[in-house]
């Protein structure tokens, strides 16, 4: 019996081995390389090479130089996450409680945008929000926008693009939580003379909090590091931190600053995630 148990344990480890090797090769090794890169001598270049000098001042330098796009990235990501939460909760609630036999079809429609390239989806918003597009023309006709008003190359366009592209990341966790809510609990709240509004805030919303937390994290984290939406839908005034990192890596060849800025972004996001999980309690995420 003991021998059989030992074999079962070894089987589990062997099954974990491919995933562990994959993570080690494509996550830990690049992550170590990024940490080392962030501590290079800032006087080096892609032509002359870099020396490892453990230059921790790189972190202070990049924060001082790029704090504005860093804060702008978190602001845009927060706005997009809030918009996704509002829109996604309504959509997930409708699918979970009202869709009936159309539930599976509506879920397919939620993930249908993933069948198209991220780049193409963002470019489509560039056409929709174009200065000569029907949305701008309609808003100008209604007097909401002035004759010279525009939506493209504005913070609104960037946040709209982020909201659209990352909305499914919010909807799916919310649906998973709402779909598991026992309808009898909501009926019991009604039997105890709770209004539909009170039943929602006292029963449905608390039970769906794991989905809210998971969706918020899955939306905010990639949105904060995104650079495609601000590149295609914004202007230099809407540059996010991802644009700065991409420019430092590919155009300027400043690997030390790019590595330090990448690590700074990861550290801030990691601290925020840990704080959020500790704040709500890990039991809510199970």
Short mmCIF file of C-alpha atoms in Angstrom, two decimals:
data_model
loop_
_atom_site.label_atom_id
_atom_site.label_comp_id
_atom_site.label_asym_id
_atom_site.label_seq_id
_atom_site.Cartn_x
_atom_site.Cartn_y
_atom_site.Cartn_z
CA UNK A 1 0.00 0.00 0.00
CA UNK A 2 2.79 2.43 0.93
CA UNK A 3 4.59 1.62 -2.31
CA UNK A 4 1.44 2.36 -4.31
CA UNK A 5 1.04 5.72 -2.60
CA UNK A 6 4.65 6.56 -3.33
CA UNK A 7 4.15 5.78 -7.01
CA UNK A 8 1.08 7.98 -7.11
CA UNK A 9 3.03 10.88 -5.61
CA UNK A 10 5.83 10.41 -8.12
CA UNK A 11 3.25 10.31 -10.92
CA UNK A 12 1.97 13.70 -9.82
CA UNK A 13 5.48 15.17 -9.86
CA UNK A 14 6.18 13.71 -13.30
CA UNK A 15 2.96 15.27 -14.59
CA UNK A 16 4.07 18.63 -13.18
CA UNK A 17 7.51 18.40 -14.77
CA UNK A 18 6.61 19.62 -18.32
CA UNK A 19 4.82 22.68 -16.93
CA UNK A 20 7.69 23.40 -14.52
CA UNK A 21 10.25 23.16 -17.34
CA UNK A 22 8.11 25.42 -19.51
CA UNK A 23 7.86 28.05 -16.78
CA UNK A 24 11.54 27.78 -16.02
CA UNK A 25 12.55 28.22 -19.66
CA UNK A 26 10.09 30.92 -20.73
CA UNK A 27 9.47 32.80 -17.46
CA UNK A 28 12.25 32.40 -14.90
CA UNK A 29 15.12 32.70 -17.37
CA UNK A 30 13.75 35.86 -19.10
CA UNK A 31 12.78 37.26 -15.71
CA UNK A 32 16.33 36.81 -14.42
CA UNK A 33 17.64 38.41 -17.60
CA UNK A 34 15.30 41.39 -17.10
CA UNK A 35 16.46 41.86 -13.50
CA UNK A 36 20.09 41.78 -14.61
CA UNK A 37 19.35 44.20 -17.44
CA UNK A 38 17.80 46.69 -15.04
CA UNK A 39 21.09 46.87 -13.12
CA UNK A 40 23.35 47.49 -16.13
CA UNK A 41 25.69 50.46 -16.29
CA UNK A 42 23.54 53.26 -17.82
CA UNK A 43 26.60 54.57 -19.69
CA UNK A 44 26.62 51.52 -21.93
CA UNK A 45 24.82 51.14 -25.25
CA UNK A 46 23.64 48.48 -27.63
CA UNK A 47 26.77 49.15 -29.75
CA UNK A 48 29.45 49.17 -27.05
CA UNK A 49 27.70 46.72 -24.74
CA UNK A 50 26.69 46.95 -21.10
CA UNK A 51 28.58 46.12 -17.93
CA UNK A 52 26.89 44.68 -14.86
CA UNK A 53 27.55 47.33 -12.21
CA UNK A 54 24.53 46.69 -9.95
CA UNK A 55 23.41 50.24 -10.67
CA UNK A 56 20.29 50.41 -8.48
CA UNK A 57 20.06 54.13 -9.20
CA UNK A 58 18.53 53.14 -12.55
CA UNK A 59 15.22 52.70 -10.76
CA UNK A 60 15.32 56.20 -9.29
CA UNK A 61 16.33 57.67 -12.63
CA UNK A 62 13.50 56.08 -14.64
CA UNK A 63 10.87 57.04 -12.05
CA UNK A 64 12.04 60.64 -12.13
CA UNK A 65 12.13 60.68 -15.92
CA UNK A 66 8.93 58.76 -16.69
CA UNK A 67 6.61 59.21 -13.72
CA UNK A 68 4.00 60.97 -15.87
CA UNK A 69 3.38 58.12 -18.36
CA UNK A 70 3.56 55.69 -15.43
CA UNK A 71 0.76 57.47 -13.57
CA UNK A 72 -1.14 57.95 -16.82
CA UNK A 73 -1.01 54.20 -17.48
CA UNK A 74 -2.49 53.39 -14.07
CA UNK A 75 -5.16 56.08 -14.52
CA UNK A 76 -6.21 54.83 -17.95
CA UNK A 77 -6.14 51.22 -16.72
CA UNK A 78 -8.27 52.13 -13.70
CA UNK A 79 -10.85 53.92 -15.87
CA UNK A 80 -10.98 51.02 -18.31
CA UNK A 81 -11.32 48.53 -15.44
CA UNK A 82 -14.21 50.48 -13.91
CA UNK A 83 -15.94 50.70 -17.30
CA UNK A 84 -15.39 46.97 -17.88
CA UNK A 85 -16.75 46.18 -14.41
CA UNK A 86 -19.95 48.15 -14.98
CA UNK A 87 -20.56 46.86 -18.49
CA UNK A 88 -19.29 43.36 -17.74
CA UNK A 89 -21.37 42.89 -14.61
CA UNK A 90 -24.58 43.80 -16.42
CA UNK A 91 -23.70 41.48 -19.30
CA UNK A 92 -22.59 38.61 -17.06
CA UNK A 93 -25.73 38.99 -14.91
CA UNK A 94 -27.94 38.89 -17.99
CA UNK A 95 -26.19 35.77 -19.30
CA UNK A 96 -26.27 33.97 -15.94
CA UNK A 97 -29.84 34.79 -14.91
CA UNK A 98 -31.78 35.82 -18.02
CA UNK A 99 -30.25 34.11 -21.06
CA UNK A 100 -31.86 30.72 -20.52
CA UNK A 101 -31.17 28.38 -23.42
CA UNK A 102 -29.23 31.15 -25.19
CA UNK A 103 -26.56 31.16 -22.48
CA UNK A 104 -23.94 29.21 -24.43
CA UNK A 105 -24.47 31.28 -27.56
CA UNK A 106 -24.02 34.53 -25.64
CA UNK A 107 -20.81 33.22 -24.07
CA UNK A 108 -19.49 32.42 -27.53
CA UNK A 109 -20.34 35.96 -28.63
CA UNK A 110 -18.41 37.33 -25.64
CA UNK A 111 -15.22 35.53 -26.66
CA UNK A 112 -15.81 35.94 -30.42
CA UNK A 113 -13.54 39.04 -30.63
CA UNK A 114 -10.62 36.81 -29.63
CA UNK A 115 -10.98 35.07 -32.98
CA UNK A 116 -9.62 38.27 -34.54
CA UNK A 117 -6.18 39.78 -34.09
CA UNK A 118 -5.77 42.27 -31.24
CA UNK A 119 -4.22 44.67 -33.73
CA UNK A 120 -7.13 44.45 -36.17
CA UNK A 121 -9.65 45.01 -33.39
CA UNK A 122 -7.82 48.15 -32.29
CA UNK A 123 -7.51 49.43 -35.85
CA UNK A 124 -11.26 49.03 -36.24
CA UNK A 125 -11.73 51.49 -33.38
CA UNK A 126 -9.45 53.89 -35.21
CA UNK A 127 -11.89 53.79 -38.12
CA UNK A 128 -14.95 54.07 -35.86
CA UNK A 129 -13.59 57.13 -34.02
CA UNK A 130 -12.09 58.79 -37.10
CA UNK A 131 -12.65 62.52 -37.55
CA UNK A 132 -14.85 61.88 -40.60
CA UNK A 133 -16.62 58.89 -39.03
CA UNK A 134 -20.32 58.67 -38.31
CA UNK A 135 -19.86 58.88 -34.52
CA UNK A 136 -17.98 62.19 -34.66
CA UNK A 137 -20.36 63.54 -37.30
CA UNK A 138 -23.38 62.57 -35.18
CA UNK A 139 -21.95 64.16 -32.04
CA UNK A 140 -21.13 67.32 -33.97
CA UNK A 141 -24.65 67.38 -35.40
CA UNK A 142 -26.11 67.10 -31.89
CA UNK A 143 -23.82 69.86 -30.64
CA UNK A 144 -21.99 67.59 -28.20
CA UNK A 145 -18.73 68.08 -30.09
CA UNK A 146 -17.67 71.34 -31.67
CA UNK A 147 -16.97 71.70 -35.36
CA UNK A 148 -13.28 71.05 -34.68
CA UNK A 149 -13.93 68.48 -31.98
CA UNK A 150 -12.59 64.97 -32.24
CA UNK A 151 -12.47 61.66 -30.39
CA UNK A 152 -9.40 60.09 -31.93
CA UNK A 153 -6.04 60.94 -30.33
CA UNK A 154 -7.74 61.70 -27.01
CA UNK A 155 -7.79 59.94 -23.62
CA UNK A 156 -11.38 58.87 -24.39
CA UNK A 157 -10.22 56.91 -27.44
CA UNK A 158 -7.47 55.13 -25.52
CA UNK A 159 -9.76 54.19 -22.61
CA UNK A 160 -12.49 53.09 -25.04
CA UNK A 161 -10.02 50.83 -26.84
CA UNK A 162 -8.78 49.35 -23.57
CA UNK A 163 -12.34 48.78 -22.39
CA UNK A 164 -13.35 47.01 -25.59
CA UNK A 165 -10.26 44.82 -25.85
CA UNK A 166 -10.24 43.68 -22.23
CA UNK A 167 -14.00 43.43 -21.57
CA UNK A 168 -14.08 39.61 -22.03
CA UNK A 169 -11.47 39.25 -19.28
CA UNK A 170 -14.00 40.84 -16.93
CA UNK A 171 -17.14 39.12 -18.20
CA UNK A 172 -15.96 35.52 -17.99
CA UNK A 173 -14.89 35.51 -14.29
CA UNK A 174 -18.04 37.42 -13.37
CA UNK A 175 -20.20 34.92 -15.21
CA UNK A 176 -18.41 32.01 -13.52
CA UNK A 177 -19.25 33.46 -10.10
CA UNK A 178 -22.81 34.52 -10.89
CA UNK A 179 -23.65 31.22 -12.53
CA UNK A 180 -22.83 29.42 -9.27
CA UNK A 181 -25.13 31.60 -7.17
CA UNK A 182 -27.93 29.50 -5.69
CA UNK A 183 -31.21 31.06 -6.82
CA UNK A 184 -32.88 29.75 -3.68
CA UNK A 185 -30.85 32.22 -1.62
CA UNK A 186 -32.25 35.10 -3.65
CA UNK A 187 -35.76 33.67 -3.26
CA UNK A 188 -35.18 33.36 0.48
CA UNK A 189 -34.21 37.03 0.62
CA UNK A 190 -37.48 37.87 -1.12
CA UNK A 191 -39.40 35.70 1.34
CA UNK A 192 -37.84 37.73 4.13
CA UNK A 193 -39.34 40.88 2.55
CA UNK A 194 -36.12 42.10 0.95
CA UNK A 195 -36.66 44.23 -2.14
CA UNK A 196 -34.92 43.11 -5.38
CA UNK A 197 -32.39 45.91 -4.92
CA UNK A 198 -31.65 44.91 -1.32
CA UNK A 199 -31.45 41.23 -2.26
CA UNK A 200 -28.92 42.07 -4.95
CA UNK A 201 -26.63 44.04 -2.62
CA UNK A 202 -27.00 41.62 0.29
CA UNK A 203 -26.92 38.28 -1.57
CA UNK A 204 -25.97 38.39 -5.24
CA UNK A 205 -23.17 40.96 -5.11
CA UNK A 206 -21.31 39.45 -2.10
CA UNK A 207 -21.49 35.98 -3.63
CA UNK A 208 -20.08 37.30 -6.91
CA UNK A 209 -17.13 39.09 -5.30
CA UNK A 210 -14.59 36.38 -6.29
CA UNK A 211 -15.50 37.08 -9.91
CA UNK A 212 -15.28 40.83 -9.35
CA UNK A 213 -11.81 40.52 -7.85
CA UNK A 214 -10.54 38.08 -10.48
CA UNK A 215 -11.99 40.14 -13.33
CA UNK A 216 -10.53 43.35 -11.94
CA UNK A 217 -7.06 41.86 -11.73
CA UNK A 218 -7.28 40.20 -15.16
CA UNK A 219 -8.36 43.51 -16.68
CA UNK A 220 -6.21 46.03 -14.84
CA UNK A 221 -2.87 44.21 -15.10
CA UNK A 222 -2.69 43.85 -18.91
CA UNK A 223 -4.36 47.24 -19.44
CA UNK A 224 -1.66 49.01 -17.39
CA UNK A 225 1.09 47.54 -19.56
CA UNK A 226 -0.67 47.89 -22.89
CA UNK A 227 0.84 50.05 -25.60
CA UNK A 228 -1.11 49.16 -28.75
CA UNK A 229 -4.22 51.19 -27.87
CA UNK A 230 -2.34 54.36 -26.98
CA UNK A 231 -0.10 53.93 -30.04
CA UNK A 232 -2.98 53.58 -32.52
CA UNK A 233 -5.79 55.52 -30.83
CA UNK A 234 -3.86 58.18 -28.93
CA UNK A 235 -1.20 60.79 -29.54
CA UNK A 236 2.15 61.52 -27.86
CA UNK A 237 0.16 63.22 -25.10
CA UNK A 238 -1.52 59.88 -24.31
CA UNK A 239 1.63 57.76 -24.23
CA UNK A 240 1.46 54.97 -21.69
CA UNK A 241 4.35 53.29 -19.93
CA UNK A 242 4.27 50.41 -22.40
CA UNK A 243 5.03 52.84 -25.23
CA UNK A 244 7.98 54.22 -23.30
CA UNK A 245 9.40 50.75 -22.62
CA UNK A 246 8.92 49.70 -26.24
CA UNK A 247 10.65 52.87 -27.43
CA UNK A 248 13.58 52.41 -25.02
CA UNK A 249 14.09 48.81 -26.12
CA UNK A 250 13.62 49.07 -29.88
CA UNK A 251 14.40 52.67 -30.87
CA UNK A 252 16.81 54.07 -28.31
CA UNK A 253 18.53 50.82 -27.36
CA UNK A 254 18.65 51.93 -23.73
CA UNK A 255 18.35 48.48 -22.20
CA UNK A 256 19.25 49.55 -18.68
CA UNK A 257 16.45 52.13 -18.51
CA UNK A 258 14.00 49.81 -20.27
CA UNK A 259 14.76 46.96 -17.88
CA UNK A 260 14.50 49.19 -14.82
CA UNK A 261 11.22 50.66 -16.01
CA UNK A 262 9.80 47.20 -16.76
CA UNK A 263 10.77 45.96 -13.30
CA UNK A 264 9.30 49.09 -11.70
CA UNK A 265 5.98 48.45 -13.41
CA UNK A 266 6.00 44.80 -12.34
CA UNK A 267 6.87 45.65 -8.74
CA UNK A 268 4.13 48.27 -8.42
CA UNK A 269 1.51 45.95 -9.93
CA UNK A 270 2.64 43.02 -7.76
CA UNK A 271 2.40 45.13 -4.60
CA UNK A 272 -1.07 46.27 -5.65
CA UNK A 273 -2.22 42.71 -6.31
CA UNK A 274 -0.87 41.42 -2.98
CA UNK A 275 -2.48 44.31 -1.13
CA UNK A 276 -5.82 43.69 -2.85
CA UNK A 277 -5.78 39.99 -2.04
CA UNK A 278 -4.88 40.63 1.59
CA UNK A 279 -7.54 43.34 1.78
CA UNK A 280 -10.43 41.15 0.64
CA UNK A 281 -9.14 37.94 2.14
CA UNK A 282 -7.80 34.95 0.28
CA UNK A 283 -10.93 32.94 1.09
CA UNK A 284 -12.92 35.11 -1.35
CA UNK A 285 -10.78 33.98 -4.26
CA UNK A 286 -11.35 30.25 -3.74
#
